[in-house]
Tab-separated table of N, CA, C and O in Angstrom:
chain	number	residue	atom	x	y	z
A	286	MET	N	-0.724	22.203	-14.761
A	286	MET	CA	0.029	20.288	-14.778
A	286	MET	C	-0.510	20.121	-12.948
A	286	MET	O	-0.824	20.362	-12.118
A	287	THR	N	-0.977	18.440	-13.812
A	287	THR	CA	-1.282	17.782	-12.188
A	287	THR	C	-0.053	17.577	-12.026
A	287	THR	O	0.647	17.187	-12.019
A	288	ASP	N	-0.897	16.969	-9.979
A	288	ASP	CA	0.200	16.506	-9.534
A	288	ASP	C	0.844	14.715	-10.263
A	288	ASP	O	2.051	14.657	-9.871
A	289	VAL	N	-0.383	13.798	-11.025
A	289	VAL	CA	-0.141	12.958	-11.549
A	289	VAL	C	1.307	13.066	-12.460
A	289	VAL	O	2.160	12.402	-12.401
A	290	GLN	N	1.110	14.284	-13.285
A	290	GLN	CA	1.779	14.684	-14.368
A	290	GLN	C	3.344	15.433	-13.886
A	290	GLN	O	4.202	14.846	-14.348
A	291	ARG	N	3.203	15.518	-12.820
A	291	ARG	CA	4.291	16.178	-12.086
A	291	ARG	C	5.295	14.977	-11.774
A	291	ARG	O	6.636	14.919	-11.777
A	292	VAL	N	4.967	14.147	-11.148
A	292	VAL	CA	5.635	12.857	-10.645
A	292	VAL	C	5.908	11.741	-11.802
A	292	VAL	O	6.748	10.902	-11.823
A	293	GLY	N	5.400	12.240	-12.770
A	293	GLY	CA	5.169	11.066	-14.149
A	293	GLY	C	4.543	10.066	-13.640
A	293	GLY	O	4.944	9.024	-14.382
A	294	LEU	N	3.799	9.641	-13.062
A	294	LEU	CA	2.801	8.618	-13.270
A	294	LEU	C	1.631	9.030	-14.070
A	294	LEU	O	0.981	10.073	-13.725
A	295	GLU	N	0.752	7.736	-14.536
A	295	GLU	CA	0.100	7.916	-15.319
A	295	GLU	C	-1.268	7.225	-14.241
A	295	GLU	O	-0.700	6.081	-13.741
A	296	PRO	N	-2.180	7.914	-14.089
A	296	PRO	CA	-3.306	6.932	-13.600
A	296	PRO	C	-3.648	5.279	-14.369
A	296	PRO	O	-3.520	5.248	-15.418
A	297	THR	N	-4.145	4.596	-13.303
A	297	THR	CA	-4.312	2.972	-13.819
A	297	THR	C	-5.376	2.760	-15.248
A	297	THR	O	-5.435	1.920	-16.010
A	298	GLN	N	-6.565	3.691	-14.884
A	298	GLN	CA	-7.842	4.085	-15.602
A	298	GLN	C	-7.846	5.452	-16.061
A	298	GLN	O	-7.639	6.138	-14.766
A	299	GLU	N	-8.809	5.532	-16.670
A	299	GLU	CA	-8.790	7.559	-17.458
A	299	GLU	C	-9.370	7.768	-15.830
A	299	GLU	O	-10.811	7.572	-15.624
A	300	GLY	N	-8.807	8.644	-15.315
A	300	GLY	CA	-9.718	9.811	-14.253
A	300	GLY	C	-9.199	8.646	-13.003
A	300	GLY	O	-9.675	9.462	-11.783
A	301	ALA	N	-8.793	7.784	-12.628
A	301	ALA	CA	-8.640	7.094	-11.790
A	301	ALA	C	-7.867	7.581	-10.775
A	301	ALA	O	-6.543	7.620	-11.637
A	302	SER	N	-7.549	7.095	-9.825
A	302	SER	CA	-6.519	7.706	-8.613
A	302	SER	C	-6.081	6.269	-7.963
A	302	SER	O	-7.004	5.587	-7.295
A	303	ALA	N	-4.825	5.854	-8.156
A	303	ALA	CA	-4.162	4.565	-7.183
A	303	ALA	C	-4.046	5.101	-6.371
A	303	ALA	O	-2.526	4.940	-6.080
A	304	ARG	N	-4.383	5.287	-5.101
A	304	ARG	CA	-3.797	5.823	-4.302
A	304	ARG	C	-3.466	4.917	-2.799
A	304	ARG	O	-4.535	4.428	-2.462
A	305	VAL	N	-2.435	4.700	-2.263
A	305	VAL	CA	-2.539	3.484	-1.133
A	305	VAL	C	-2.153	4.364	0.082
A	305	VAL	O	-1.019	5.420	0.093
A	306	GLU	N	-2.292	4.086	1.375
A	306	GLU	CA	-2.380	4.816	2.656
A	306	GLU	C	-1.905	3.966	3.657
A	306	GLU	O	-2.506	2.917	3.757
A	307	ILE	N	-0.573	3.867	4.627
A	307	ILE	CA	-0.310	2.910	5.291
A	307	ILE	C	-0.345	3.706	6.533
A	307	ILE	O	0.273	4.842	6.831
A	308	GLU	N	-1.502	3.445	7.301
A	308	GLU	CA	-1.606	4.590	8.747
A	308	GLU	C	-0.834	3.258	9.988
A	308	GLU	O	-1.173	1.859	9.820
A	309	TYR	N	0.405	3.902	10.342
A	309	TYR	CA	0.836	3.142	11.555
A	309	TYR	C	1.140	3.909	12.651
A	309	TYR	O	0.588	4.911	12.702
A	310	CYS	N	1.418	2.801	13.328
A	310	CYS	CA	1.290	3.565	15.150
A	310	CYS	C	2.952	4.080	15.557
A	310	CYS	O	3.229	3.421	15.455
A	311	THR	N	2.719	5.172	15.981
A	311	THR	CA	3.637	6.312	16.703
A	311	THR	C	3.926	5.858	17.253
A	311	THR	O	5.493	5.397	18.025
A	312	GLN	N	3.313	5.548	18.550
A	312	GLN	CA	3.785	4.936	19.975
A	312	GLN	C	4.335	3.696	20.123
A	312	GLN	O	5.121	3.466	20.842
A	313	CYS	N	4.053	2.835	19.103
A	313	CYS	CA	5.166	1.335	18.807
A	313	CYS	C	5.772	1.434	18.315
A	313	CYS	O	6.682	0.652	17.891
A	314	ARG	N	6.131	2.783	17.545
A	314	ARG	CA	7.738	2.993	16.495
A	314	ARG	C	7.679	1.541	15.380
A	314	ARG	O	8.270	1.134	14.788
A	315	TRP	N	6.147	1.693	14.455
A	315	TRP	CA	5.892	0.972	13.285
A	315	TRP	C	6.657	1.681	12.135
A	315	TRP	O	6.064	1.090	11.274
A	316	LEU	N	6.958	2.967	12.016
A	316	LEU	CA	7.710	3.561	11.406
A	316	LEU	C	8.330	2.654	10.577
A	316	LEU	O	8.261	2.827	8.910
A	317	PRO	N	9.161	2.162	10.752
A	317	PRO	CA	10.433	1.379	9.794
A	317	PRO	C	9.548	0.359	9.264
A	317	PRO	O	9.820	-0.088	7.870
A	318	ARG	N	8.325	-0.646	9.683
A	318	ARG	CA	7.855	-1.623	8.943
A	318	ARG	C	6.709	-0.958	8.286
A	318	ARG	O	6.492	-1.431	7.109
A	319	ALA	N	6.255	-0.015	8.516
A	319	ALA	CA	5.516	0.733	7.372
A	319	ALA	C	6.079	1.250	5.933
A	319	ALA	O	5.598	1.094	5.320
A	320	ALA	N	7.505	1.946	6.639
A	320	ALA	CA	8.511	2.355	5.331
A	320	ALA	C	8.707	1.066	4.131
A	320	ALA	O	9.119	1.380	3.054
A	321	TRP	N	9.162	0.299	4.907
A	321	TRP	CA	9.799	-1.174	4.373
A	321	TRP	C	8.597	-1.611	3.322
A	321	TRP	O	8.619	-2.065	2.085
A	322	LEU	N	7.048	-1.746	3.891
A	322	LEU	CA	5.999	-2.359	3.261
A	322	LEU	C	5.478	-0.814	2.129
A	322	LEU	O	5.622	-1.278	0.864
A	323	ALA	N	6.508	-0.020	2.210
A	323	ALA	CA	5.561	0.966	1.147
A	323	ALA	C	6.950	0.688	0.295
A	323	ALA	O	6.362	1.332	-0.829
A	324	GLN	N	8.141	0.611	0.484
A	324	GLN	CA	8.969	0.295	-0.824
A	324	GLN	C	8.601	-0.897	-1.138
A	324	GLN	O	8.453	-0.552	-2.769
A	325	GLU	N	8.016	-2.086	-0.639
A	325	GLU	CA	7.956	-2.842	-1.301
A	325	GLU	C	6.385	-2.635	-2.570
A	325	GLU	O	7.009	-2.913	-3.555
A	326	LEU	N	5.636	-1.870	-2.049
A	326	LEU	CA	4.753	-1.656	-2.839
A	326	LEU	C	5.020	-0.937	-3.815
A	326	LEU	O	4.537	-1.193	-5.586
A	327	LEU	N	5.983	0.046	-3.661
A	327	LEU	CA	6.209	1.427	-4.902
A	327	LEU	C	7.019	0.530	-5.705
A	327	LEU	O	6.861	1.116	-6.969
A	328	THR	N	7.928	-0.506	-5.370
A	328	THR	CA	8.790	-1.458	-6.585
A	328	THR	C	7.872	-2.083	-7.336
A	328	THR	O	7.897	-1.895	-8.295
A	329	THR	N	6.968	-2.339	-6.686
A	329	THR	CA	6.133	-3.812	-7.828
A	329	THR	C	5.076	-2.963	-8.261
A	329	THR	O	5.236	-3.474	-8.863
A	330	PHE	N	4.458	-1.889	-8.296
A	330	PHE	CA	3.295	-1.320	-8.023
A	330	PHE	C	3.884	0.363	-9.102
A	330	PHE	O	2.767	1.382	-9.210
A	331	GLU	N	5.263	0.882	-9.595
A	331	GLU	CA	5.230	1.559	-10.079
A	331	GLU	C	4.756	2.571	-10.924
A	331	GLU	O	5.040	2.938	-10.996
A	332	ALA	N	4.775	1.823	-11.621
A	332	ALA	CA	3.494	2.264	-13.095
A	332	ALA	C	2.144	2.350	-12.357
A	332	ALA	O	1.320	2.981	-13.266
A	333	GLU	N	1.840	1.659	-11.433
A	333	GLU	CA	0.270	1.883	-11.336
A	333	GLU	C	-0.090	2.628	-10.211
A	333	GLU	O	-1.235	2.963	-9.940
A	334	LEU	N	0.496	2.794	-9.142
A	334	LEU	CA	0.470	3.966	-8.439
A	334	LEU	C	0.678	5.208	-8.712
A	334	LEU	O	1.263	5.504	-9.233
A	335	THR	N	-0.191	5.917	-8.025
A	335	THR	CA	-0.288	7.922	-8.180
A	335	THR	C	-0.039	7.774	-7.133
A	335	THR	O	0.717	9.507	-7.269
A	336	GLU	N	0.095	7.258	-5.921
A	336	GLU	CA	0.648	7.839	-4.714
A	336	GLU	C	0.583	6.944	-3.166
A	336	GLU	O	-0.078	6.099	-4.024
A	337	LEU	N	1.654	7.193	-2.480
A	337	LEU	CA	1.614	6.466	-1.448
A	337	LEU	C	2.217	7.159	-0.381
A	337	LEU	O	2.963	8.025	-0.283
A	338	ALA	N	1.260	6.819	0.623
A	338	ALA	CA	1.127	7.832	2.083
A	338	ALA	C	1.485	7.277	2.946
A	338	ALA	O	0.532	5.942	3.650
A	339	LEU	N	2.254	7.351	3.593
A	339	LEU	CA	2.684	6.932	5.568
A	339	LEU	C	1.909	8.104	6.573
A	339	LEU	O	1.911	9.349	6.183
A	340	LYS	N	0.752	7.447	7.296
A	340	LYS	CA	0.084	8.375	8.069
A	340	LYS	C	0.266	8.183	8.938
A	340	LYS	O	-0.346	6.660	10.016
A	341	PRO	N	0.765	8.677	10.048
A	341	PRO	CA	1.016	8.528	11.771
A	341	PRO	C	-0.146	8.268	12.364
A	341	PRO	O	-1.387	9.245	12.372
A	342	GLY	N	-0.383	7.280	13.279
A	342	GLY	CA	-1.655	7.073	13.897
A	342	GLY	C	-1.037	6.741	15.509
A	342	GLY	O	0.001	6.752	15.736
A	343	THR	N	-2.011	6.666	16.380
A	343	THR	CA	-2.004	5.988	17.646
A	343	THR	C	-2.445	5.213	18.175
A	343	THR	O	-3.884	3.923	16.939
A	344	GLY	N	-2.491	4.299	19.008
A	344	GLY	CA	-2.941	2.952	19.582
A	344	GLY	C	-2.812	1.632	18.691
A	344	GLY	O	-3.891	0.965	18.917
A	345	GLY	N	-1.787	1.946	18.533
A	345	GLY	CA	-1.816	0.224	17.821
A	345	GLY	C	-2.052	0.327	16.299
A	345	GLY	O	-2.541	-1.059	15.655
A	346	VAL	N	-2.197	1.250	15.388
A	346	VAL	CA	-2.941	1.028	14.236
A	346	VAL	C	-1.963	0.655	12.983
A	346	VAL	O	-0.658	1.320	13.888
A	347	PHE	N	-2.127	-0.305	12.294
A	347	PHE	CA	-1.805	-0.508	10.982
A	347	PHE	C	-2.553	-1.006	9.689
A	347	PHE	O	-2.968	-2.338	10.243
A	348	ILE	N	-2.987	-0.081	9.375
A	348	ILE	CA	-4.204	-0.432	8.644
A	348	ILE	C	-3.657	0.041	7.071
A	348	ILE	O	-2.758	1.427	7.136
A	349	VAL	N	-3.564	-0.987	6.046
A	349	VAL	CA	-3.203	-0.536	4.700
A	349	VAL	C	-4.797	-0.266	3.738
A	349	VAL	O	-5.599	-0.810	3.890
A	350	ARG	N	-4.980	0.863	3.200
A	350	ARG	CA	-5.951	1.464	2.284
A	350	ARG	C	-5.652	1.590	1.090
A	350	ARG	O	-4.443	1.772	0.641
A	351	VAL	N	-6.360	1.356	-0.373
A	351	VAL	CA	-6.553	1.340	-1.605
A	351	VAL	C	-7.764	2.534	-1.329
A	351	VAL	O	-8.899	1.681	-1.393
A	352	GLY	N	-7.408	3.257	-1.807
A	352	GLY	CA	-8.246	5.121	-2.084
A	352	GLY	C	-9.044	4.596	-0.320
A	352	GLY	O	-8.058	4.804	0.354
A	353	ASP	N	-10.047	4.348	-0.555
A	353	ASP	CA	-10.979	4.428	0.788
A	353	ASP	C	-11.191	3.215	1.695
A	353	ASP	O	-12.027	3.087	2.544
A	354	GLU	N	-10.585	2.256	0.869
A	354	GLU	CA	-11.433	0.929	1.085
A	354	GLU	C	-9.969	0.259	2.247
A	354	GLU	O	-8.751	0.159	1.584
A	355	VAL	N	-10.329	-0.464	3.478
A	355	VAL	CA	-9.067	-1.123	4.006
A	355	VAL	C	-8.969	-2.478	3.595
A	355	VAL	O	-10.210	-3.482	3.188
A	356	VAL	N	-7.683	-2.573	3.050
A	356	VAL	CA	-7.447	-3.864	2.362
A	356	VAL	C	-6.470	-4.757	3.652
A	356	VAL	O	-6.538	-6.255	3.135
A	357	TRP	N	-5.917	-3.974	4.899
A	357	TRP	CA	-5.140	-5.220	5.949
A	357	TRP	C	-5.364	-3.910	7.202
A	357	TRP	O	-4.942	-2.880	7.185
A	358	ASP	N	-5.858	-4.818	8.114
A	358	ASP	CA	-6.130	-4.198	9.282
A	358	ASP	C	-5.073	-5.162	9.759
A	358	ASP	O	-5.654	-6.136	10.390
A	359	ARG	N	-4.024	-4.249	10.813
A	359	ARG	CA	-3.273	-5.379	11.651
A	359	ARG	C	-3.907	-5.946	12.791
A	359	ARG	O	-4.004	-7.376	13.606
A	360	ARG	N	-5.371	-5.022	13.370
A	360	ARG	CA	-6.259	-6.048	14.637
A	360	ARG	C	-6.904	-7.180	13.805
A	360	ARG	O	-7.741	-7.836	14.910
A	361	GLU	N	-7.242	-6.835	12.546
A	361	GLU	CA	-8.225	-8.234	12.351
A	361	GLU	C	-7.328	-9.413	11.886
A	361	GLU	O	-7.869	-11.009	11.793
A	362	GLN	N	-6.002	-8.825	10.770
A	362	GLN	CA	-5.593	-9.894	10.666
A	362	GLN	C	-4.234	-10.446	10.808
A	362	GLN	O	-3.345	-11.044	10.269
A	363	GLY	N	-3.804	-9.262	11.748
A	363	GLY	CA	-2.073	-9.638	12.736
A	363	GLY	C	-1.579	-8.712	11.510
A	363	GLY	O	-1.636	-7.673	9.925
A	364	PHE	N	-0.030	-8.891	11.422
A	364	PHE	CA	1.085	-7.988	10.814
A	364	PHE	C	0.990	-8.675	9.323
A	364	PHE	O	0.720	-10.074	9.224
A	365	PRO	N	1.041	-8.117	8.420
A	365	PRO	CA	0.726	-8.233	7.134
A	365	PRO	C	2.443	-9.028	6.440
A	365	PRO	O	3.060	-8.315	6.933
A	366	GLU	N	2.169	-9.657	5.744
A	366	GLU	CA	3.102	-10.257	5.226
A	366	GLU	C	2.977	-9.574	3.623
A	366	GLU	O	2.042	-9.416	2.754
A	367	PRO	N	4.348	-9.212	3.027
A	367	PRO	CA	4.428	-7.884	2.326
A	367	PRO	C	3.557	-8.738	0.319
A	367	PRO	O	3.120	-8.399	-0.003
A	368	THR	N	3.994	-10.073	0.441
A	368	THR	CA	2.857	-10.501	-0.490
A	368	THR	C	1.511	-11.209	-0.200
A	368	THR	O	0.930	-10.371	-1.324
A	369	ALA	N	1.020	-11.215	0.696
A	369	ALA	CA	-0.471	-10.746	1.415
A	369	ALA	C	-0.962	-9.284	0.634
A	369	ALA	O	-2.383	-9.126	-0.252
A	370	VAL	N	-0.785	-8.480	1.241
A	370	VAL	CA	-0.616	-6.684	1.252
A	370	VAL	C	-0.412	-6.574	-0.342
A	370	VAL	O	-1.334	-5.509	-1.591
A	371	LYS	N	0.550	-7.053	-1.083
A	371	LYS	CA	0.652	-6.838	-2.809
A	371	LYS	C	-0.427	-7.434	-3.391
A	371	LYS	O	-0.942	-6.830	-4.610
A	372	LYS	N	-0.726	-8.883	-3.002
A	372	LYS	CA	-2.027	-9.383	-3.931
A	372	LYS	C	-3.337	-8.450	-3.308
A	372	LYS	O	-3.971	-8.052	-4.474
A	373	ALA	N	-3.587	-7.787	-2.210
A	373	ALA	CA	-4.410	-6.783	-2.266
A	373	ALA	C	-4.867	-5.862	-2.628
A	373	ALA	O	-5.611	-5.482	-3.245
A	374	VAL	N	-3.101	-5.387	-2.958
A	374	VAL	CA	-3.542	-4.030	-3.805
A	374	VAL	C	-3.502	-4.008	-5.454
A	374	VAL	O	-4.213	-3.607	-5.635
A	375	ARG	N	-2.903	-5.490	-6.068
A	375	ARG	CA	-2.820	-5.800	-6.925
A	375	ARG	C	-4.307	-6.282	-7.667
A	375	ARG	O	-4.990	-5.785	-8.360
A	376	ASP	N	-5.198	-6.805	-6.788
A	376	ASP	CA	-6.725	-7.280	-6.816
A	376	ASP	C	-7.334	-5.751	-7.547
A	376	ASP	O	-8.197	-5.831	-7.805
A	377	ARG	N	-7.017	-4.873	-6.569
A	377	ARG	CA	-7.825	-3.183	-6.979
A	377	ARG	C	-6.975	-2.173	-7.883
A	377	ARG	O	-7.993	-1.467	-8.410
A	378	VAL	N	-5.864	-2.518	-8.316
A	378	VAL	CA	-5.326	-1.374	-9.065
A	378	VAL	C	-4.439	-2.165	-10.409
A	378	VAL	O	-4.834	-1.612	-11.271
A	379	ALA	N	-4.443	-3.498	-10.503
A	379	ALA	CA	-4.041	-3.941	-11.480
A	379	ALA	C	-4.483	-5.638	-11.609
A	379	ALA	O	-3.137	-6.363	-11.554
A	380	PRO	N	-5.394	-5.827	-11.873
A	380	PRO	CA	-5.995	-7.531	-11.564
A	380	PRO	C	-5.363	-8.538	-12.531
A	380	PRO	O	-5.008	-9.197	-12.402
A	381	GLU	N	-4.777	-7.614	-13.517
A	381	GLU	CA	-4.099	-8.580	-14.521
A	381	GLU	C	-2.700	-8.484	-14.380
A	381	GLU	O	-2.299	-8.994	-15.085
A	382	LYS	N	-2.060	-7.965	-13.602
A	382	LYS	CA	-0.725	-7.807	-13.184
A	382	LYS	C	-0.218	-9.238	-12.355
A	382	LYS	O	-1.102	-9.597	-11.747
A	383	SER	N	0.430	-9.698	-13.001
A	383	SER	CA	1.294	-10.998	-12.493
A	383	SER	C	2.131	-10.240	-11.615
A	383	SER	O	3.011	-10.224	-11.520
A	384	LEU	N	2.106	-11.120	-10.093
A	384	LEU	CA	3.538	-10.770	-9.191
A	384	LEU	C	4.600	-12.108	-9.183
A	384	LEU	O	5.459	-12.093	-8.530
A	385	GLY	N	4.554	-12.609	-10.423
A	385	GLY	CA	5.807	-13.479	-10.537
A	385	GLY	C	5.640	-14.514	-9.342
A	385	GLY	O	4.719	-15.270	-9.194
A	386	HIS	N	6.906	-14.924	-9.100
A	386	HIS	CA	7.070	-15.896	-7.959
A	386	HIS	C	6.617	-15.687	-6.627
A	386	HIS	O	6.357	-16.460	-5.790
A	387	SER	N	6.026	-14.307	-6.127
A	387	SER	CA	5.571	-14.034	-4.845
A	387	SER	C	4.066	-14.843	-4.934
A	387	SER	O	3.565	-15.006	-4.073
A	388	GLU	N	3.478	-14.975	-6.274
A	388	GLU	CA	2.163	-15.811	-6.258
A	388	GLU	C	2.170	-17.304	-6.093
A	388	GLU	O	0.865	-18.167	-5.847
A	389	ARG	N	3.186	-18.144	-5.964
A	389	ARG	CA	3.472	-19.406	-5.986
A	389	ARG	C	3.116	-19.653	-4.384
A	389	ARG	O	3.596	-19.009	-3.349
């Protein structure tokens, strides 16, 4: 049994893995912000994501990755609004998915 089957999620495409990682700074105490964003993504993409990881870091890091691709970096783009991150994730894991009122 694979990890995907064990938690009851299916990959978005045959053999594809929709893994999101949020790397946050422990020195800055950004865990609550990272956990909140993780909750927002898991709620929005409950059927599309196979994994969401919180990765402790240092030095002011706050980066969101889909697979190996950085979709949000606080150093370049500032702190993200959940809607902006949802759109970036959606564009990579479920481009046909509507985000409802968040897209207006």
